[in-house]
Short mmCIF file of C-alpha atoms in Angstrom, two decimals:
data_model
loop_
_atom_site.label_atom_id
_atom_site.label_comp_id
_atom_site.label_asym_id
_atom_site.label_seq_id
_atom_site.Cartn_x
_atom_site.Cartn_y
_atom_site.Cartn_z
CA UNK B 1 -11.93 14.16 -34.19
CA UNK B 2 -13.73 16.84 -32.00
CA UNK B 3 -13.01 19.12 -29.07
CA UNK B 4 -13.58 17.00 -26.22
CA UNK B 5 -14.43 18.40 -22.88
CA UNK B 6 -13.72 16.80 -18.81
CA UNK B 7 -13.89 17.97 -15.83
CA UNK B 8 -10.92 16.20 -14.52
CA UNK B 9 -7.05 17.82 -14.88
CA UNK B 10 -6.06 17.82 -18.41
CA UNK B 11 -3.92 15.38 -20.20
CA UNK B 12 -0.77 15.53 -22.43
CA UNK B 13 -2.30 16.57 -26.46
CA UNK B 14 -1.62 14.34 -29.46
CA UNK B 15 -1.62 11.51 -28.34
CA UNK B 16 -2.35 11.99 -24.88
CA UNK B 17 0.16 9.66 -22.29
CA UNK B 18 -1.57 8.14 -19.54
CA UNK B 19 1.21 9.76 -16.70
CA UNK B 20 2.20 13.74 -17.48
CA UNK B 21 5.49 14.95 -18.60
CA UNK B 22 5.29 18.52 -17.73
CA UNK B 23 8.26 19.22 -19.46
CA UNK B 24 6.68 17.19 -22.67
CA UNK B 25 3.78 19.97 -22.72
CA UNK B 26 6.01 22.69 -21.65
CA UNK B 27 8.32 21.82 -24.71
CA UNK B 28 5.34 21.00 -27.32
CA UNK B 29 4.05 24.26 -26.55
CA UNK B 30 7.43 25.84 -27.12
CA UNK B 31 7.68 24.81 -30.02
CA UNK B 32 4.50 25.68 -31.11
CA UNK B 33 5.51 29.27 -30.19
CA UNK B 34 7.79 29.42 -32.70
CA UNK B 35 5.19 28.16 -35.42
CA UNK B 36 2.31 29.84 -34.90
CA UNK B 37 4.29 33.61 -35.22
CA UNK B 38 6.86 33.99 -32.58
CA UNK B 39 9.73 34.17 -34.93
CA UNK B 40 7.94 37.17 -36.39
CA UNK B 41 9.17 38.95 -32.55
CA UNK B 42 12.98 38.90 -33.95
CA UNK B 43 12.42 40.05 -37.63
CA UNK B 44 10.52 42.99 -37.41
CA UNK B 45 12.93 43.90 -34.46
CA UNK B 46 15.86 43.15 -36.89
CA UNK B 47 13.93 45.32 -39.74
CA UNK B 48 12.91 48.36 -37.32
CA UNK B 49 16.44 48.17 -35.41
CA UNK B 50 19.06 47.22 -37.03
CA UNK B 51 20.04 45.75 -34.03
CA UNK B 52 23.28 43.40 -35.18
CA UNK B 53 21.93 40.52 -32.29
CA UNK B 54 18.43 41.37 -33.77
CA UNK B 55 19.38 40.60 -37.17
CA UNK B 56 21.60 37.39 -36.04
CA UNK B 57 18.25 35.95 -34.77
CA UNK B 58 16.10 36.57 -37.16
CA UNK B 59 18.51 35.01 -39.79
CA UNK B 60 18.90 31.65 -37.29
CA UNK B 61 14.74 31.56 -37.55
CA UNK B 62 14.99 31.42 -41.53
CA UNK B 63 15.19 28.19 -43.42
CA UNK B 64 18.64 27.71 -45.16
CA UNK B 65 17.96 27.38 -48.73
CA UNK B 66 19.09 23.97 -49.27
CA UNK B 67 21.91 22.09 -47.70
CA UNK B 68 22.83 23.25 -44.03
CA UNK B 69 21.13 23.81 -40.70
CA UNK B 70 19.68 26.61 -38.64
CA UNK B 71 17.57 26.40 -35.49
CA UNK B 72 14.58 27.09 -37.15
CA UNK B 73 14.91 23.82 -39.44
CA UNK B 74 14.89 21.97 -36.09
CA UNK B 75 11.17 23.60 -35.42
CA UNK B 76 9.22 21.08 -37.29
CA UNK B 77 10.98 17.59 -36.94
CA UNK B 78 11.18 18.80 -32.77
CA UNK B 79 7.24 18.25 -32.79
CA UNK B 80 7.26 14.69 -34.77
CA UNK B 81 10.03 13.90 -32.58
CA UNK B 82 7.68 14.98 -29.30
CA UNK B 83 5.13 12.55 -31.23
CA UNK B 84 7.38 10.10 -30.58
CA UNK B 85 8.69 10.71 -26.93
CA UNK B 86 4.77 10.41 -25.87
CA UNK B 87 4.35 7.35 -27.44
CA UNK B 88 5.72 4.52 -24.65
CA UNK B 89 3.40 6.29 -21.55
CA UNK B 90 0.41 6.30 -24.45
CA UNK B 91 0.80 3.20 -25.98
CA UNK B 92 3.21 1.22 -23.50
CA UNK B 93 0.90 1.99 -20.42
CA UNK B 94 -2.26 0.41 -22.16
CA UNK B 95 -0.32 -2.40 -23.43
CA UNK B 96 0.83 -3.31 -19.86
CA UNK B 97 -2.74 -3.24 -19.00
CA UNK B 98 -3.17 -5.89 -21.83
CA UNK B 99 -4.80 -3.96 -24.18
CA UNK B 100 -5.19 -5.58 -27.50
CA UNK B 101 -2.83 -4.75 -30.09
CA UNK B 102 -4.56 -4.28 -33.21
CA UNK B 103 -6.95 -2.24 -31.40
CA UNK B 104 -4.46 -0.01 -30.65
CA UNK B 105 -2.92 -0.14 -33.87
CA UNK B 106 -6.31 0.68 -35.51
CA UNK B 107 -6.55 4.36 -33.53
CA UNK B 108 -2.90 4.95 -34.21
CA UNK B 109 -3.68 4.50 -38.03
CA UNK B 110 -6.85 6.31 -37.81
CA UNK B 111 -5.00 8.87 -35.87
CA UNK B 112 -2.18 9.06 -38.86
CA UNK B 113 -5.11 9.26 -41.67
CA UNK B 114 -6.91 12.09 -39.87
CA UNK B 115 -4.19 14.18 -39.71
CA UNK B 116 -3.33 13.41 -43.58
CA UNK B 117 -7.38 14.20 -44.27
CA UNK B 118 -6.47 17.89 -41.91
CA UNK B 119 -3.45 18.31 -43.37
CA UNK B 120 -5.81 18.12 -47.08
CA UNK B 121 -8.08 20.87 -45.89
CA UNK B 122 -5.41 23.26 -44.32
CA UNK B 123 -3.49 23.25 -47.91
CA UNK B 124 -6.88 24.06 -50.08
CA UNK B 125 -9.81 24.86 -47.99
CA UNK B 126 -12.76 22.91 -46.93
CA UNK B 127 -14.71 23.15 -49.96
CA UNK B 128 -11.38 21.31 -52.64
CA UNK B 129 -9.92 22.95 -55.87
CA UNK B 130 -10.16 20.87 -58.59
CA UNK B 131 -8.32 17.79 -58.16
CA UNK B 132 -4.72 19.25 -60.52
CA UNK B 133 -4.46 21.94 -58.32
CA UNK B 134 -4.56 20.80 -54.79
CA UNK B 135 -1.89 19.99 -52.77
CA UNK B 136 -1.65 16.40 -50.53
CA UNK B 137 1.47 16.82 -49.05
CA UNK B 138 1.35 19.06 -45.77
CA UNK B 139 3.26 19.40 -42.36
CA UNK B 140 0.47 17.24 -40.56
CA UNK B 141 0.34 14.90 -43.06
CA UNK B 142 4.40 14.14 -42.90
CA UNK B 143 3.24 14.33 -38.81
CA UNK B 144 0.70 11.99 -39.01
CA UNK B 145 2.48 9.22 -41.30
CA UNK B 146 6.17 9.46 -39.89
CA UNK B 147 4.26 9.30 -36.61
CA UNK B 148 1.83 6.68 -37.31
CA UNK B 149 4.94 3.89 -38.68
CA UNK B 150 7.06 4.72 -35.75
CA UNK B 151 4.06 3.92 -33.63
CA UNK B 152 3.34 0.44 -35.35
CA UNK B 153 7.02 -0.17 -35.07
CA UNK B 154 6.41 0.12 -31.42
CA UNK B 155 3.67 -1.67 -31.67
CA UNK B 156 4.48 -4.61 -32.91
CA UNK B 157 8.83 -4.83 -32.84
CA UNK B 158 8.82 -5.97 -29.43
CA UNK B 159 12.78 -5.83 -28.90
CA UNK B 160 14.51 -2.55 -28.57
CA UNK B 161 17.55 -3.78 -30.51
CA UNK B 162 15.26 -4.54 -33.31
CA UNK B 163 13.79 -0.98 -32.97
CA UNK B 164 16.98 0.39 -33.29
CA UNK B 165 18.30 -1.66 -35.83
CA UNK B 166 15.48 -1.14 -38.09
CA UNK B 167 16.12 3.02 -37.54
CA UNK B 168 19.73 2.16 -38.75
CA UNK B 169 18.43 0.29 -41.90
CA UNK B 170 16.03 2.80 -42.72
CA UNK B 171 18.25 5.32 -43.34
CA UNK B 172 20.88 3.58 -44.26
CA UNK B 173 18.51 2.16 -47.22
CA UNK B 174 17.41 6.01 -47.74
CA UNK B 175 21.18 7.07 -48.36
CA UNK B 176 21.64 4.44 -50.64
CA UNK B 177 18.42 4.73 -52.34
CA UNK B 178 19.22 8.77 -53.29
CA UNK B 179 23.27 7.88 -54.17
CA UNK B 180 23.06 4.54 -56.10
CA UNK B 181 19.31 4.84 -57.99
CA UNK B 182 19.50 6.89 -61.35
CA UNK B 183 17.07 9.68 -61.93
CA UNK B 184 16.34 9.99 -66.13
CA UNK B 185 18.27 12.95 -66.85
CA UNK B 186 20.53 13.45 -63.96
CA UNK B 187 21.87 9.76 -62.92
CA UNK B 188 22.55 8.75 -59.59
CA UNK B 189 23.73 10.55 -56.71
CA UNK B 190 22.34 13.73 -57.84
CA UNK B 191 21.21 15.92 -54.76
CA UNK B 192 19.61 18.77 -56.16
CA UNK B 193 15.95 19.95 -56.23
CA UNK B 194 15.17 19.20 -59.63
CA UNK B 195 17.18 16.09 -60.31
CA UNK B 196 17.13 14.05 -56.71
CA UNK B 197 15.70 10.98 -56.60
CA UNK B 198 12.67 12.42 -53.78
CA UNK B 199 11.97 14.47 -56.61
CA UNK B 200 11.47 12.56 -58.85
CA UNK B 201 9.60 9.91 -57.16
CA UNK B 202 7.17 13.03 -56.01
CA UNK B 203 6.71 14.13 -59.71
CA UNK B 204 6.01 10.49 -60.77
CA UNK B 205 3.60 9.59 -57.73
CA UNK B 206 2.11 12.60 -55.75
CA UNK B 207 -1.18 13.58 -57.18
CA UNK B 208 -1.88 17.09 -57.74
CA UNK B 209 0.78 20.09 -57.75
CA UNK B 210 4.05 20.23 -55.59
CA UNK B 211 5.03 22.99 -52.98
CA UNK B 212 8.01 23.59 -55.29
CA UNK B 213 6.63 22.62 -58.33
CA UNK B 214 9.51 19.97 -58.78
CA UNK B 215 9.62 18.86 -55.52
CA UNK B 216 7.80 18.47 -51.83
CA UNK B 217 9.68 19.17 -49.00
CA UNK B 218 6.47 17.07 -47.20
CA UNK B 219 6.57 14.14 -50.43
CA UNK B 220 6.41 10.64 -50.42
CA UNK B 221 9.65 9.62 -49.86
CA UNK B 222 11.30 11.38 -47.52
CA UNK B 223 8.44 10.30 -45.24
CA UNK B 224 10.70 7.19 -45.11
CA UNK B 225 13.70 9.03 -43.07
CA UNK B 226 11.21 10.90 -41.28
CA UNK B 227 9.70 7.55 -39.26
CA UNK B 228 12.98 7.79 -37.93
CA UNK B 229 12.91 11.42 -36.58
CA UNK B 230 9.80 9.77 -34.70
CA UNK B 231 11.65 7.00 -33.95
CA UNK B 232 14.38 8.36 -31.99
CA UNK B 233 10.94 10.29 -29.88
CA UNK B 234 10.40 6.90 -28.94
CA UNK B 235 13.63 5.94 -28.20
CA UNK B 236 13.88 8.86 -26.06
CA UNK B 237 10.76 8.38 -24.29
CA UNK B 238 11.16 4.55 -23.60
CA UNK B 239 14.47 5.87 -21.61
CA UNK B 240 12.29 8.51 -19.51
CA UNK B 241 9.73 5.93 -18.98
CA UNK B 242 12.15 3.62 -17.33
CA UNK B 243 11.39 2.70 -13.40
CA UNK B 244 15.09 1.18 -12.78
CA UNK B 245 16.98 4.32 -13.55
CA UNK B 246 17.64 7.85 -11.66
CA UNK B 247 16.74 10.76 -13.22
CA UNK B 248 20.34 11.71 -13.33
CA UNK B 249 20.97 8.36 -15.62
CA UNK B 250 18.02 9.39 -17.35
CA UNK B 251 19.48 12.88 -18.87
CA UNK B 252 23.18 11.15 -19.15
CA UNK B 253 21.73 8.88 -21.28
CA UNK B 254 19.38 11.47 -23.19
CA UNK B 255 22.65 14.36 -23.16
CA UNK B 256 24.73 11.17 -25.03
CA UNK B 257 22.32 10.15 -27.35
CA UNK B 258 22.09 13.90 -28.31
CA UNK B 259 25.89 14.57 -28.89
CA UNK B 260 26.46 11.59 -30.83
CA UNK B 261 23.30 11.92 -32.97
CA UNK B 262 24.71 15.87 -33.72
CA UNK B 263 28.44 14.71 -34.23
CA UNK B 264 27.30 11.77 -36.45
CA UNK B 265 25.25 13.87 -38.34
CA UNK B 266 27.63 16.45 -39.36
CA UNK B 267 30.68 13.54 -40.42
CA UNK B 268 27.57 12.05 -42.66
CA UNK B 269 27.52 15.18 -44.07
CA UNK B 270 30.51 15.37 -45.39
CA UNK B 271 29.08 12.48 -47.91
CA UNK B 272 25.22 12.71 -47.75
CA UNK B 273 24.16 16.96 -46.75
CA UNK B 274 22.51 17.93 -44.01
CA UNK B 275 19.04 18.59 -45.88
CA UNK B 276 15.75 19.53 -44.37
CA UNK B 277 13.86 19.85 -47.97
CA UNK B 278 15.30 15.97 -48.78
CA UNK B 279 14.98 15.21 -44.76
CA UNK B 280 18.57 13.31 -45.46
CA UNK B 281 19.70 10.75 -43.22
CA UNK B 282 22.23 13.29 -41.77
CA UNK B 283 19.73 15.48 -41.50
CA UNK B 284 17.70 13.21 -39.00
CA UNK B 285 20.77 12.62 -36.84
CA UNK B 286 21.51 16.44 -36.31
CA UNK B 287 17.78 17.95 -35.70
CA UNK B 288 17.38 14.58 -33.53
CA UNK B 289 20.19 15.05 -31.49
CA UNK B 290 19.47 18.73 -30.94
CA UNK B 291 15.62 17.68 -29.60
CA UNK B 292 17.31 14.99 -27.40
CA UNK B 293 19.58 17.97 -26.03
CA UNK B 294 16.60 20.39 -25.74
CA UNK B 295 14.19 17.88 -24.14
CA UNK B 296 16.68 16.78 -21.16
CA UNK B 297 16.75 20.06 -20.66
CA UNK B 298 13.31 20.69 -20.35
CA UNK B 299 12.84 17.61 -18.18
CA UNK B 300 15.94 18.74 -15.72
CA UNK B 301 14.52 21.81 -15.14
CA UNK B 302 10.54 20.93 -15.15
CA UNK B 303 10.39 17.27 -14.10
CA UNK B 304 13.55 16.85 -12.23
CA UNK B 305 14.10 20.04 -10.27
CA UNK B 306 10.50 21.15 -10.19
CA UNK B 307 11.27 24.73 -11.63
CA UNK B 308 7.69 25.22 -13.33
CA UNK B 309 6.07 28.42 -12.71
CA UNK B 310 7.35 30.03 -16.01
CA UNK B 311 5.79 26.60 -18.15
CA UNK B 312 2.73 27.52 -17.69
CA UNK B 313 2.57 30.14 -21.05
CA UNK B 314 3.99 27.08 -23.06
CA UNK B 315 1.63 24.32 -21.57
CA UNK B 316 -1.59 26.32 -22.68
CA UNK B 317 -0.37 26.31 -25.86
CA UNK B 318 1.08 22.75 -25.99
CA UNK B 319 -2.25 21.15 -24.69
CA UNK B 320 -3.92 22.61 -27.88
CA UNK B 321 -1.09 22.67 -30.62
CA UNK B 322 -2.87 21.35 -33.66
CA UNK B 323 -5.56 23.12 -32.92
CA UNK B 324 -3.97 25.91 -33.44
CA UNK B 325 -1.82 25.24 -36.03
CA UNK B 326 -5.25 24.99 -37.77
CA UNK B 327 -7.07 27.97 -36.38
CA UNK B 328 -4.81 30.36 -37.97
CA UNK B 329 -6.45 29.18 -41.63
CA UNK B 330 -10.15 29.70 -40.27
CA UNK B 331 -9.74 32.75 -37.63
CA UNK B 332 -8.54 36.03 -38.21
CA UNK B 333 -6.38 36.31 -35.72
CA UNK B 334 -4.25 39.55 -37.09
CA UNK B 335 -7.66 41.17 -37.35
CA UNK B 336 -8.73 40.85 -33.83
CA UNK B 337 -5.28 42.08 -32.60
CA UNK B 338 -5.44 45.09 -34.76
CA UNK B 339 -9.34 45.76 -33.33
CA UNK B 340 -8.30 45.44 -29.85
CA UNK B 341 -4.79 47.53 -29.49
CA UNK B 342 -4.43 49.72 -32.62
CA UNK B 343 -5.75 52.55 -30.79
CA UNK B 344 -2.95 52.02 -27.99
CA UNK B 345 -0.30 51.06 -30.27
CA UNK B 346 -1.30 54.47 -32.43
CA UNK B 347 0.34 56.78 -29.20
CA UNK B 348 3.70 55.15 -29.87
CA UNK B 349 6.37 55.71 -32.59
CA UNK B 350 6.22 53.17 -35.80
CA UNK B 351 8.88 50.78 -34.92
CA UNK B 352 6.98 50.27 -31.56
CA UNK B 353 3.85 49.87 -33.05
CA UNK B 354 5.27 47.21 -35.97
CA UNK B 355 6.71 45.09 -32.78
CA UNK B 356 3.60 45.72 -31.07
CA UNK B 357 1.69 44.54 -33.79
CA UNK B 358 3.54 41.41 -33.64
CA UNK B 359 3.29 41.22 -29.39
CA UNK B 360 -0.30 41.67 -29.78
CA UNK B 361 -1.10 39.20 -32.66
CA UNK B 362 0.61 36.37 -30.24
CA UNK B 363 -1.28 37.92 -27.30
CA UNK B 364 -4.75 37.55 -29.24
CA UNK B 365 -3.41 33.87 -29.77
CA UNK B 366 -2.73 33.00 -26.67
CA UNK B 367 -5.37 34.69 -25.12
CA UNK B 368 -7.87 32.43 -27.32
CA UNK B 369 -5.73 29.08 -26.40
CA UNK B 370 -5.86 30.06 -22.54
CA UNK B 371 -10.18 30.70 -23.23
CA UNK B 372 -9.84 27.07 -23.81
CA UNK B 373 -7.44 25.90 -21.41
CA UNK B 374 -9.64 27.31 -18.86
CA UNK B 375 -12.93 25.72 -20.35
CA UNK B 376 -11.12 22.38 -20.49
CA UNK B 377 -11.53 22.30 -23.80
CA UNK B 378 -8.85 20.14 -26.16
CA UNK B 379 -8.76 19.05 -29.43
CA UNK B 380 -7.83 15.14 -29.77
CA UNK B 381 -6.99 13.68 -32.77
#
């Protein structure tokens, strides 16, 4: 892994597709937005306002506690998902230019293992706590493991049927697993934090501590449902990659997909909930359908009816998400924004400066991602 640096017209960040989706970068780096502090824009507004639309936002960019869904639970599995979309113009454009397959597989696993070893040093620092007290699972790690099985699937299940009937078994087999298989202490079917079966298996298995002490929203198991969030990326993307259909087809079939993914998920979870923290089966259905929804819109307005001067503030940020997903742990980012505008911000009331504060913190940000978007500068994992 290391900043890499060209001269020619940059391509699409992890993993980079041999042909550009504009709206793929445009969309990456909208979510990113979100992740790296934009959320922040609608809670201090909320705080300093009390603004009723102000507050409504800022409570749709909170988690829900446990069972349910809110836009901002759709943040995270939206990039895996992206992983996925990319995956048939990386990895189906070298194959059709007969590019061995184990070779491939070896850089998508090397890939996934990277991002498990970043993931490592984001939780505890470069220099590790003692062994007890770190922390393995992560957000990149989930990333780089859901990503890097939906890849091999790709890989290797050459039939599309068989690709989508092994993203039906697998969370089929997850339902099952977390209603029929007894946890000690709470039996079978139990879907809390402390006595569900992801729990437990994370308690018995995961080295060192656990984000929730009982649990890990990024554990072992419920990596399982969360090849398929990747999965349906790929699905996705093998539609968009297709020479024999119209772009209209193309967004019919993506707009479908979407709606029955979101309706499906919410009659599952009637029986198995809607659960970002357990990443249930229903739970894959509804965030996936929403990023099918959200990326043909992106590509009907980007890639389909060419509308792309306002991308451009998403693309620099897209071509170097993980990069900055990691800079906020090493870079004082809040710092710099405070040196450079709290002497304009002081002439201003304080609710304008504590929504200024937040404006110029994702200023400082971006400013720094568009530095290396204009050196050509990318990190490539």
């Amino acid at each position: 892994m290391q900043p890499t640096t060209s001269t020619q017209e940059p391509a699409l960040a992890q993993p980079v597709p041999i042909r550009r989706l504009l709206s793929l970068d445009a969309l990456r780096g909208f979510d990113m937005f979100w992740i790296m502090g934009g959320e922040e824009v609608f809670h201090v507004l909320a705080k300093t306002t009390g603004w009723a639309w102000a507050i409504f936002l800022a409570d749709q960019f909170t988690h829900v506690t446990w069972n349910g869904f809110r836009p901002y639970d759709c943040i995270f599995p939206l990039f895996l998902f992206l992983a996925g979309v990319s995956t048939p113009y990386s990895l189906g454009s070298r194959l059709a230019k007969g590019d061995n397959r184990a070779m491939l597989a070896r850089k998508v696993i090397t890939r996934g293992l990277i991002l498990v070893v970043l993931g490592i040093i984001y939780n505890n620092g470069l220099f590790m706590k003692p062994f007890a007290e770190m922390r393995f699972g992560s957000v990149l790690a989930r990333i780089g493991l859901a990503g890097m099985f939906a890849q091999l699937i790709y890989l290797y299940v050459r039939s599309e049927r068989a690709r989508y009937g092994i993203f039906i078994g697998i969370l089929l087999l997850y339902w099952a697993m977390l209603m029929l298989i007894p946890v000690p202490g709470f039996g079978a079917g139990n879907l809390t934090m402390e006595g569900s079966l992801v729990g437990y298996v994370d308690r018995l298995f995961m080295p060192g501590r656990l984000y929730k002490v009982v649990h890990d929203p990024e554990g072992l198991l419920s990596t399982l449902p969360a090849i398929c969030t990747g999965l349906l990326g790929v699905f996705a993307g093998t539609v968009l990659r297709r020479h024999n259909l119209t772009d209209t087809r193309k967004i019919q079939q993506l707009i479908l997909a979407g709606v029955s993914c979101v309706a499906l998920g919410w009659v599952w979870n009637s029986v198995f909930p809607v659960n970002k923290n357990l990443w249930t089966s229903s739970f894959v259905l509804v965030a996936g359908g929403w990023s099918l929804l959200i990326l043909s819109l992106f590509y009907w307005i980007i890639d389909v009816k060419n509308w792309r001067r306002w991308t451009f503030f998403f693309v620099v940020i897209g071509m170097n998400s993980i990069l900055i997903y990691l800079a906020g742990r090493v870079i004082d980012f809040e710092y710099a924004a405070h040196f450079l505008f709290a002497g304009l911000l002081h002439f201003f009331s304080e609710p304008v400066q504590t929504v200024g504060s937040v404006v110029a913190f994702l200023a400082v940000k971006w400013g720094f991602l568009y530095f290396l978007y204009k050196k050509k500068t990318f990190l490539r994992v």
